[in-house]
Structure formats: structure tokens, C-alpha cells
PDB file of C-alpha atoms in Angstrom:
ATOM      1  CA  ASP A   1       0.000   0.000   0.000  1.00  0.00           C
ATOM      2  CA  GLN A   2       1.216   3.461  -0.833  1.00  0.00           C
ATOM      3  CA  GLN A   3       2.003   5.463   2.270  1.00  0.00           C
ATOM      4  CA  VAL A   4       2.623   8.658   0.299  1.00  0.00           C
ATOM      5  CA  LYS A   5       0.383   9.564  -2.623  1.00  0.00           C
ATOM      6  CA  GLN A   6       0.520  12.282  -5.209  1.00  0.00           C
ATOM      7  CA  ASN A   7      -2.742  11.910  -7.046  1.00  0.00           C
ATOM      8  CA  SER A   8      -2.070  14.391  -9.822  1.00  0.00           C
ATOM      9  CA  PRO A   9       0.476  13.076 -12.323  1.00  0.00           C
ATOM     10  CA  SER A  10       0.690  16.431 -14.073  1.00  0.00           C
ATOM     11  CA  LEU A  11      -0.113  20.110 -13.635  1.00  0.00           C
ATOM     12  CA  SER A  12       0.014  22.966 -16.134  1.00  0.00           C
ATOM     13  CA  VAL A  13       0.221  26.562 -14.927  1.00  0.00           C
ATOM     14  CA  GLN A  14       0.701  29.917 -16.570  1.00  0.00           C
ATOM     15  CA  GLU A  15       3.849  31.854 -15.795  1.00  0.00           C
ATOM     16  CA  GLY A  16       3.308  34.273 -12.914  1.00  0.00           C
ATOM     17  CA  ARG A  17       0.404  32.314 -11.430  1.00  0.00           C
ATOM     18  CA  ILE A  18       0.405  30.067  -8.383  1.00  0.00           C
ATOM     19  CA  SER A  19       1.290  26.367  -8.668  1.00  0.00           C
ATOM     20  CA  ILE A  20      -0.194  24.093  -6.008  1.00  0.00           C
ATOM     21  CA  LEU A  21       1.093  20.545  -5.732  1.00  0.00           C
ATOM     22  CA  ASN A  22      -0.638  18.146  -3.371  1.00  0.00           C
ATOM     23  CA  CYS A  23       0.401  15.108  -1.374  1.00  0.00           C
ATOM     24  CA  ASP A  24      -1.440  12.754   1.001  1.00  0.00           C
ATOM     25  CA  TYR A  25       0.026  10.324   3.513  1.00  0.00           C
ATOM     26  CA  THR A  26      -1.292   7.535   5.688  1.00  0.00           C
ATOM     27  CA  ASN A  27       1.255   7.069   8.509  1.00  0.00           C
ATOM     28  CA  SER A  28       1.123   9.423  11.480  1.00  0.00           C
ATOM     29  CA  MET A  29       4.657   8.463  12.569  1.00  0.00           C
ATOM     30  CA  PHE A  30       6.461  10.514   9.922  1.00  0.00           C
ATOM     31  CA  ASP A  31       8.480  13.308  11.522  1.00  0.00           C
ATOM     32  CA  TYR A  32       9.334  15.392   8.463  1.00  0.00           C
ATOM     33  CA  PHE A  33       7.883  15.917   5.039  1.00  0.00           C
ATOM     34  CA  LEU A  34      10.052  17.002   2.140  1.00  0.00           C
ATOM     35  CA  TRP A  35       9.665  18.190  -1.411  1.00  0.00           C
ATOM     36  CA  TYR A  36      12.185  17.374  -4.100  1.00  0.00           C
ATOM     37  CA  LYS A  37      12.471  18.764  -7.607  1.00  0.00           C
ATOM     38  CA  LYS A  38      13.797  16.696 -10.472  1.00  0.00           C
ATOM     39  CA  TYR A  39      14.888  17.769 -13.915  1.00  0.00           C
ATOM     40  CA  PRO A  40      15.331  15.179 -16.695  1.00  0.00           C
ATOM     41  CA  ALA A  41      18.612  13.275 -16.556  1.00  0.00           C
ATOM     42  CA  GLU A  42      19.473  14.692 -13.114  1.00  0.00           C
ATOM     43  CA  GLY A  43      19.081  13.457  -9.571  1.00  0.00           C
ATOM     44  CA  PRO A  44      16.340  14.828  -7.305  1.00  0.00           C
ATOM     45  CA  THR A  45      17.319  18.014  -5.500  1.00  0.00           C
ATOM     46  CA  PHE A  46      15.959  18.993  -2.121  1.00  0.00           C
ATOM     47  CA  LEU A  47      13.576  21.944  -2.207  1.00  0.00           C
ATOM     48  CA  ILE A  48      11.921  22.472   1.160  1.00  0.00           C
ATOM     49  CA  SER A  49      10.852  20.517   4.216  1.00  0.00           C
ATOM     50  CA  ILE A  50       8.405  20.852   7.086  1.00  0.00           C
ATOM     51  CA  SER A  51       8.449  19.322  10.529  1.00  0.00           C
ATOM     52  CA  SER A  52       5.377  17.352  11.566  1.00  0.00           C
ATOM     53  CA  ILE A  53       4.897  19.775  14.449  1.00  0.00           C
ATOM     54  CA  LYS A  54       4.586  22.789  12.132  1.00  0.00           C
ATOM     55  CA  ASP A  55       1.815  23.749   9.754  1.00  0.00           C
ATOM     56  CA  LYS A  56       3.713  26.062   7.424  1.00  0.00           C
ATOM     57  CA  ASN A  57       7.244  26.620   6.183  1.00  0.00           C
ATOM     58  CA  GLU A  58       8.260  29.267   3.682  1.00  0.00           C
ATOM     59  CA  ASP A  59      11.404  29.717   1.605  1.00  0.00           C
ATOM     60  CA  GLY A  60      11.273  32.455  -0.983  1.00  0.00           C
ATOM     61  CA  ARG A  61       8.707  31.568  -3.625  1.00  0.00           C
ATOM     62  CA  PHE A  62       8.079  28.149  -2.078  1.00  0.00           C
ATOM     63  CA  THR A  63       5.706  27.476   0.823  1.00  0.00           C
ATOM     64  CA  VAL A  64       4.716  24.108   2.199  1.00  0.00           C
ATOM     65  CA  PHE A  65       1.529  23.668   4.214  1.00  0.00           C
ATOM     66  CA  LEU A  66       0.812  20.696   6.447  1.00  0.00           C
ATOM     67  CA  ASN A  67      -2.665  19.669   7.565  1.00  0.00           C
ATOM     68  CA  LYS A  68      -2.100  16.874  10.063  1.00  0.00           C
ATOM     69  CA  SER A  69      -5.751  16.111  10.700  1.00  0.00           C
ATOM     70  CA  ALA A  70      -6.289  15.532   6.977  1.00  0.00           C
ATOM     71  CA  LYS A  71      -2.841  13.906   6.518  1.00  0.00           C
ATOM     72  CA  HIS A  72      -2.299  16.269   3.631  1.00  0.00           C
ATOM     73  CA  LEU A  73       0.458  18.603   2.553  1.00  0.00           C
ATOM     74  CA  SER A  74       0.807  20.985  -0.318  1.00  0.00           C
ATOM     75  CA  LEU A  75       3.581  22.939  -2.001  1.00  0.00           C
ATOM     76  CA  HIS A  76       2.778  26.418  -3.260  1.00  0.00           C
ATOM     77  CA  ILE A  77       5.015  28.131  -5.791  1.00  0.00           C
ATOM     78  CA  VAL A  78       4.329  31.847  -6.241  1.00  0.00           C
ATOM     79  CA  PRO A  79       4.940  33.255  -8.772  1.00  0.00           C
ATOM     80  CA  SER A  80       5.559  30.280 -11.038  1.00  0.00           C
ATOM     81  CA  GLN A  81       8.418  30.591 -13.513  1.00  0.00           C
ATOM     82  CA  PRO A  82       9.286  28.522 -16.615  1.00  0.00           C
ATOM     83  CA  GLY A  83      12.395  27.237 -14.816  1.00  0.00           C
ATOM     84  CA  ASP A  84      10.097  25.608 -12.260  1.00  0.00           C
ATOM     85  CA  SER A  85       8.990  23.102 -14.903  1.00  0.00           C
ATOM     86  CA  ALA A  86      10.117  19.749 -13.489  1.00  0.00           C
ATOM     87  CA  VAL A  87       8.839  16.679 -11.676  1.00  0.00           C
ATOM     88  CA  TYR A  88       8.115  17.317  -7.992  1.00  0.00           C
ATOM     89  CA  PHE A  89       8.285  14.481  -5.491  1.00  0.00           C
ATOM     90  CA  CYS A  90       6.741  14.556  -2.072  1.00  0.00           C
ATOM     91  CA  ALA A  91       8.554  12.446   0.545  1.00  0.00           C
ATOM     92  CA  ALA A  92       7.874  11.507   4.146  1.00  0.00           C
ATOM     93  CA  ARG A  93      10.623  10.710   6.621  1.00  0.00           C
ATOM     94  CA  ALA A  94      10.582   7.924   9.199  1.00  0.00           C
ATOM     95  CA  VAL A  95      13.342   7.755  11.807  1.00  0.00           C
ATOM     96  CA  PHE A  96      14.561   4.527  13.367  1.00  0.00           C
ATOM     97  CA  SER A  97      16.576   3.658  16.460  1.00  0.00           C
ATOM     98  CA  GLY A  98      20.233   4.065  15.603  1.00  0.00           C
ATOM     99  CA  GLY A  99      19.550   7.499  14.169  1.00  0.00           C
ATOM    100  CA  TYR A 100      19.111   6.591  10.524  1.00  0.00           C
ATOM    101  CA  ASN A 101      16.116   7.603   8.498  1.00  0.00           C
ATOM    102  CA  LYS A 102      14.183   6.460   5.470  1.00  0.00           C
ATOM    103  CA  LEU A 103      12.292   8.526   2.946  1.00  0.00           C
ATOM    104  CA  ILE A 104       9.116   7.240   1.363  1.00  0.00           C
ATOM    105  CA  PHE A 105       8.335   8.930  -1.919  1.00  0.00           C
ATOM    106  CA  GLY A 106       5.186   9.695  -3.819  1.00  0.00           C
ATOM    107  CA  ALA A 107       4.986   8.964  -7.529  1.00  0.00           C
ATOM    108  CA  GLY A 108       5.652  12.581  -8.503  1.00  0.00           C
ATOM    109  CA  THR A 109       3.788  15.401 -10.239  1.00  0.00           C
ATOM    110  CA  ARG A 110       5.069  16.845 -13.487  1.00  0.00           C
ATOM    111  CA  LEU A 111       4.709  20.631 -13.432  1.00  0.00           C
ATOM    112  CA  ALA A 112       4.735  22.574 -16.686  1.00  0.00           C
ATOM    113  CA  VAL A 113       4.879  26.370 -16.449  1.00  0.00           C
ATOM    114  CA  HIS A 114       4.049  27.986 -19.751  1.00  0.00           C
ATOM    115  CA  PRO A 115       4.419  31.635 -20.839  1.00  0.00           C
TER     116      PRO A 115
ATOM    117  CA  ASN B   1      32.959  19.383  -2.896  1.00  0.00           C
ATOM    118  CA  ALA B   2      31.206  17.049  -5.374  1.00  0.00           C
ATOM    119  CA  GLY B   3      28.389  15.820  -3.074  1.00  0.00           C
ATOM    120  CA  VAL B   4      27.220  12.409  -4.293  1.00  0.00           C
ATOM    121  CA  THR B   5      28.827  10.936  -7.405  1.00  0.00           C
ATOM    122  CA  GLN B   6      27.774   7.866  -9.363  1.00  0.00           C
ATOM    123  CA  THR B   7      29.362   5.833 -12.115  1.00  0.00           C
ATOM    124  CA  PRO B   8      28.575   4.927 -14.792  1.00  0.00           C
ATOM    125  CA  LYS B   9      25.961   7.360 -16.121  1.00  0.00           C
ATOM    126  CA  PHE B  10      24.613   4.887 -18.684  1.00  0.00           C
ATOM    127  CA  GLN B  11      24.886   1.124 -19.096  1.00  0.00           C
ATOM    128  CA  VAL B  12      23.375  -1.460 -21.387  1.00  0.00           C
ATOM    129  CA  LEU B  13      23.511  -5.087 -20.277  1.00  0.00           C
ATOM    130  CA  LYS B  14      22.346  -8.332 -21.759  1.00  0.00           C
ATOM    131  CA  THR B  15      20.148 -10.602 -19.642  1.00  0.00           C
ATOM    132  CA  GLY B  16      22.309 -12.613 -17.271  1.00  0.00           C
ATOM    133  CA  GLN B  17      25.276 -10.234 -17.244  1.00  0.00           C
ATOM    134  CA  SER B  18      26.508  -8.732 -14.018  1.00  0.00           C
ATOM    135  CA  MET B  19      27.662  -5.250 -13.104  1.00  0.00           C
ATOM    136  CA  THR B  20      28.386  -2.993 -10.168  1.00  0.00           C
ATOM    137  CA  LEU B  21      27.143   0.563  -9.792  1.00  0.00           C
ATOM    138  CA  GLN B  22      29.485   2.773  -7.822  1.00  0.00           C
ATOM    139  CA  CYS B  23      28.557   5.592  -5.476  1.00  0.00           C
ATOM    140  CA  ALA B  24      30.647   7.906  -3.343  1.00  0.00           C
ATOM    141  CA  GLN B  25      29.856  10.874  -1.117  1.00  0.00           C
ATOM    142  CA  ASP B  26      32.185  13.489   0.320  1.00  0.00           C
ATOM    143  CA  MET B  27      29.863  14.948   2.967  1.00  0.00           C
ATOM    144  CA  ASN B  28      30.926  12.623   5.795  1.00  0.00           C
ATOM    145  CA  HIS B  29      27.411  11.227   6.075  1.00  0.00           C
ATOM    146  CA  ASN B  30      26.805   8.014   7.973  1.00  0.00           C
ATOM    147  CA  SER B  31      23.773   6.772   6.048  1.00  0.00           C
ATOM    148  CA  MET B  32      23.648   5.925   2.366  1.00  0.00           C
ATOM    149  CA  TYR B  33      20.894   4.573   0.120  1.00  0.00           C
ATOM    150  CA  TRP B  34      20.175   3.014  -3.257  1.00  0.00           C
ATOM    151  CA  TYR B  35      16.892   3.740  -5.046  1.00  0.00           C
ATOM    152  CA  ARG B  36      15.404   2.865  -8.355  1.00  0.00           C
ATOM    153  CA  GLN B  37      13.024   5.095 -10.252  1.00  0.00           C
ATOM    154  CA  ASP B  38      10.498   3.698 -12.682  1.00  0.00           C
ATOM    155  CA  PRO B  39       7.861   5.652 -14.599  1.00  0.00           C
ATOM    156  CA  GLY B  40       4.816   6.444 -12.454  1.00  0.00           C
ATOM    157  CA  MET B  41       6.298   4.848  -9.342  1.00  0.00           C
ATOM    158  CA  GLY B  42       8.466   7.476  -7.712  1.00  0.00           C
ATOM    159  CA  LEU B  43      11.678   6.331  -6.034  1.00  0.00           C
ATOM    160  CA  ARG B  44      11.737   2.954  -4.341  1.00  0.00           C
ATOM    161  CA  LEU B  45      14.370   1.976  -1.806  1.00  0.00           C
ATOM    162  CA  ILE B  46      16.485  -1.034  -2.771  1.00  0.00           C
ATOM    163  CA  TYR B  47      19.054  -1.179   0.044  1.00  0.00           C
ATOM    164  CA  TYR B  48      20.390   1.182   2.634  1.00  0.00           C
ATOM    165  CA  SER B  49      23.366   1.414   4.938  1.00  0.00           C
ATOM    166  CA  ALA B  50      22.714   3.142   8.252  1.00  0.00           C
ATOM    167  CA  SER B  51      26.423   3.339   9.003  1.00  0.00           C
ATOM    168  CA  GLU B  52      29.738   1.957   7.838  1.00  0.00           C
ATOM    169  CA  GLY B  53      29.707  -1.819   8.167  1.00  0.00           C
ATOM    170  CA  THR B  54      25.925  -2.253   8.097  1.00  0.00           C
ATOM    171  CA  THR B  55      23.487  -2.829   5.252  1.00  0.00           C
ATOM    172  CA  ASP B  56      19.789  -3.642   5.186  1.00  0.00           C
ATOM    173  CA  LYS B  57      17.109  -4.438   2.653  1.00  0.00           C
ATOM    174  CA  GLY B  58      14.678  -1.819   1.523  1.00  0.00           C
ATOM    175  CA  GLU B  59      11.414  -2.160  -0.341  1.00  0.00           C
ATOM    176  CA  VAL B  60      12.670  -3.901  -3.523  1.00  0.00           C
ATOM    177  CA  PRO B  61      15.945  -5.783  -2.747  1.00  0.00           C
ATOM    178  CA  ASN B  62      15.473  -8.905  -4.884  1.00  0.00           C
ATOM    179  CA  GLY B  63      18.164  -9.344  -7.525  1.00  0.00           C
ATOM    180  CA  TYR B  64      20.575  -6.891  -5.898  1.00  0.00           C
ATOM    181  CA  ASN B  65      23.444  -6.934  -3.437  1.00  0.00           C
ATOM    182  CA  VAL B  66      25.297  -4.055  -1.832  1.00  0.00           C
ATOM    183  CA  SER B  67      28.634  -3.349  -0.220  1.00  0.00           C
ATOM    184  CA  ARG B  68      29.447  -0.473   2.101  1.00  0.00           C
ATOM    185  CA  LEU B  69      33.141  -0.344   1.309  1.00  0.00           C
ATOM    186  CA  ASN B  70      33.916   2.478   3.731  1.00  0.00           C
ATOM    187  CA  LYS B  71      32.174   5.580   4.993  1.00  0.00           C
ATOM    188  CA  ARG B  72      32.362   7.255   1.567  1.00  0.00           C
ATOM    189  CA  GLU B  73      31.464   4.435  -0.799  1.00  0.00           C
ATOM    190  CA  PHE B  74      28.361   2.293  -1.256  1.00  0.00           C
ATOM    191  CA  SER B  75      28.104   0.011  -4.284  1.00  0.00           C
ATOM    192  CA  LEU B  76      25.143  -1.836  -5.799  1.00  0.00           C
ATOM    193  CA  ARG B  77      25.663  -5.115  -7.632  1.00  0.00           C
ATOM    194  CA  LEU B  78      23.409  -6.906 -10.082  1.00  0.00           C
ATOM    195  CA  GLU B  79      24.615 -10.513 -10.205  1.00  0.00           C
ATOM    196  CA  SER B  80      22.423 -11.677 -13.107  1.00  0.00           C
ATOM    197  CA  ALA B  81      20.639  -8.796 -14.778  1.00  0.00           C
ATOM    198  CA  ALA B  82      17.009  -9.162 -15.869  1.00  0.00           C
ATOM    199  CA  PRO B  83      14.887  -6.912 -18.121  1.00  0.00           C
ATOM    200  CA  SER B  84      12.791  -6.012 -15.045  1.00  0.00           C
ATOM    201  CA  GLN B  85      15.874  -4.257 -13.677  1.00  0.00           C
ATOM    202  CA  THR B  86      15.799  -1.705 -16.488  1.00  0.00           C
ATOM    203  CA  SER B  87      15.501   1.516 -14.535  1.00  0.00           C
ATOM    204  CA  VAL B  88      17.248   4.645 -13.374  1.00  0.00           C
ATOM    205  CA  TYR B  89      19.275   4.073 -10.211  1.00  0.00           C
ATOM    206  CA  PHE B  90      20.003   6.799  -7.687  1.00  0.00           C
ATOM    207  CA  CYS B  91      22.369   6.758  -4.774  1.00  0.00           C
ATOM    208  CA  ALA B  92      21.807   9.099  -1.847  1.00  0.00           C
ATOM    209  CA  SER B  93      23.360  10.040   1.463  1.00  0.00           C
ATOM    210  CA  SER B  94      21.600  11.470   4.456  1.00  0.00           C
ATOM    211  CA  GLY B  95      22.141  14.845   6.059  1.00  0.00           C
ATOM    212  CA  GLN B  96      20.363  16.250   9.125  1.00  0.00           C
ATOM    213  CA  ILE B  97      16.936  16.083   7.557  1.00  0.00           C
ATOM    214  CA  GLU B  98      17.161  15.686   3.823  1.00  0.00           C
ATOM    215  CA  GLN B  99      18.886  13.166   1.591  1.00  0.00           C
ATOM    216  CA  TYR B 100      21.256  14.245  -1.145  1.00  0.00           C
ATOM    217  CA  PHE B 101      21.089  12.402  -4.439  1.00  0.00           C
ATOM    218  CA  GLY B 102      23.603  11.573  -7.110  1.00  0.00           C
ATOM    219  CA  PRO B 103      22.940  12.206 -10.814  1.00  0.00           C
ATOM    220  CA  GLY B 104      21.745   8.657 -11.481  1.00  0.00           C
ATOM    221  CA  THR B 105      22.670   5.667 -13.640  1.00  0.00           C
ATOM    222  CA  ARG B 106      20.364   4.780 -16.503  1.00  0.00           C
ATOM    223  CA  LEU B 107      20.475   1.003 -16.923  1.00  0.00           C
ATOM    224  CA  THR B 108      18.916  -0.920 -19.788  1.00  0.00           C
ATOM    225  CA  VAL B 109      18.796  -4.713 -19.730  1.00  0.00           C
ATOM    226  CA  THR B 110      17.986  -6.340 -23.062  1.00  0.00           C
TER     227      THR B 110
END
């Protein structure tokens, strides 16, 4: 069963508008949620994270919102730029004794920002 | 400071051949990971190494073996490649919160 779900495989947004990418999770034990951005032929790069005890984290044009009761998080990009066109992965972090952690990824959402 | 490096970038194998994917990180991280990415499935964990000298299975370990050679290096071996192992493979190492990924190896098994 998928513990992290991104139900929208793709999203198209006009340049300058807001992009909203969504993610749902099932396990309440995750301590952090992360967003990664991936361009073709490159590895995923870390974008922004949020602790499970917060409900919002902002970094420049990127804001992540966490709704724990709904087990839902979203990434807002404002304003969207053509360079934001990429695949965005949502990930949830589980920590284990010994201090190591695992990330569980959603399937990704392909964002296209057009002029 | 190169972060996480992987070799090779591309590889084509015939069914039954073997190969080793190499990964190294220069961030002094304890934990390292191998993932595969297939269309529509996100990244799935193959094996991980919580610290030097330890390795454990992830979500999809069948057909793979790993070696944590030292703190920097973590290799992934396919002993007898199968077409189902055609994928893009990513190595990662773990910082305080996030994981840092290498550029990936695109493997095709014919």
C-alpha cells in the first residue's frame, strides 16, 4: 500500500500564477515531510521541508503547508516561472533507532509552467 | 565538494550479465541509500546502509546486493541482470533532515 500519494500526475500553470502541488500520507509516525524537484537526466534536489509539528514553512517563492488532521500537505510556488517546470516528489521521513532515516516517496507530479 | 557521485551514467547489459554501480559521497554522512526510479512509481528503496559496516534491505531488494566499502562508498551489484531491472538508479546520502542524491545511472537490460 502506498504510504505517500501524489494523485495528480501532471499540472500545467501559466507563468506568474500560483502552482499548487498536493500530497497525502497515511502514517502518522512521519516526523518530516520534504519536497524534491527533479529535472530530466538529473538526480532529485531537495527543495523544502516541514516538521510534523509545524503547519507552514516558507522559503522564498516556495511554501509548504501541512494539515495533520487531513494527513495532507501541499507545495505552493508563487509566482511560477518557466524554470520551475520539473517533476516534484513529495517524501515523508521515518526515523529509526540508531539514528538513521528512510524517505518514502510519492509517484511525482510533473509541473509545466508555460508563458 | 562534489556531493554524491555515481558511475557509470549509462549502461546497457544483456540478460544474465553482471555489473556494479558505484557511489561515493564526500559529505561525511553516515547513512547511504540506493533507489530505483520507474515511470509512475516514484523512487523505491532497494538497500540502505545506516552506518559503515551495516546494510539492510529496503522495499525492492530482490536481484541486488550491496557493499558499504567504507564511509564514503556504497556500491550496488546486479549478479544476473534481468529486463525487469531496467531503470534509473540513484544513490543518496543522508544529512540532518534531507537526503542528497547523485545524478543517477540509466540502466537498460535487453
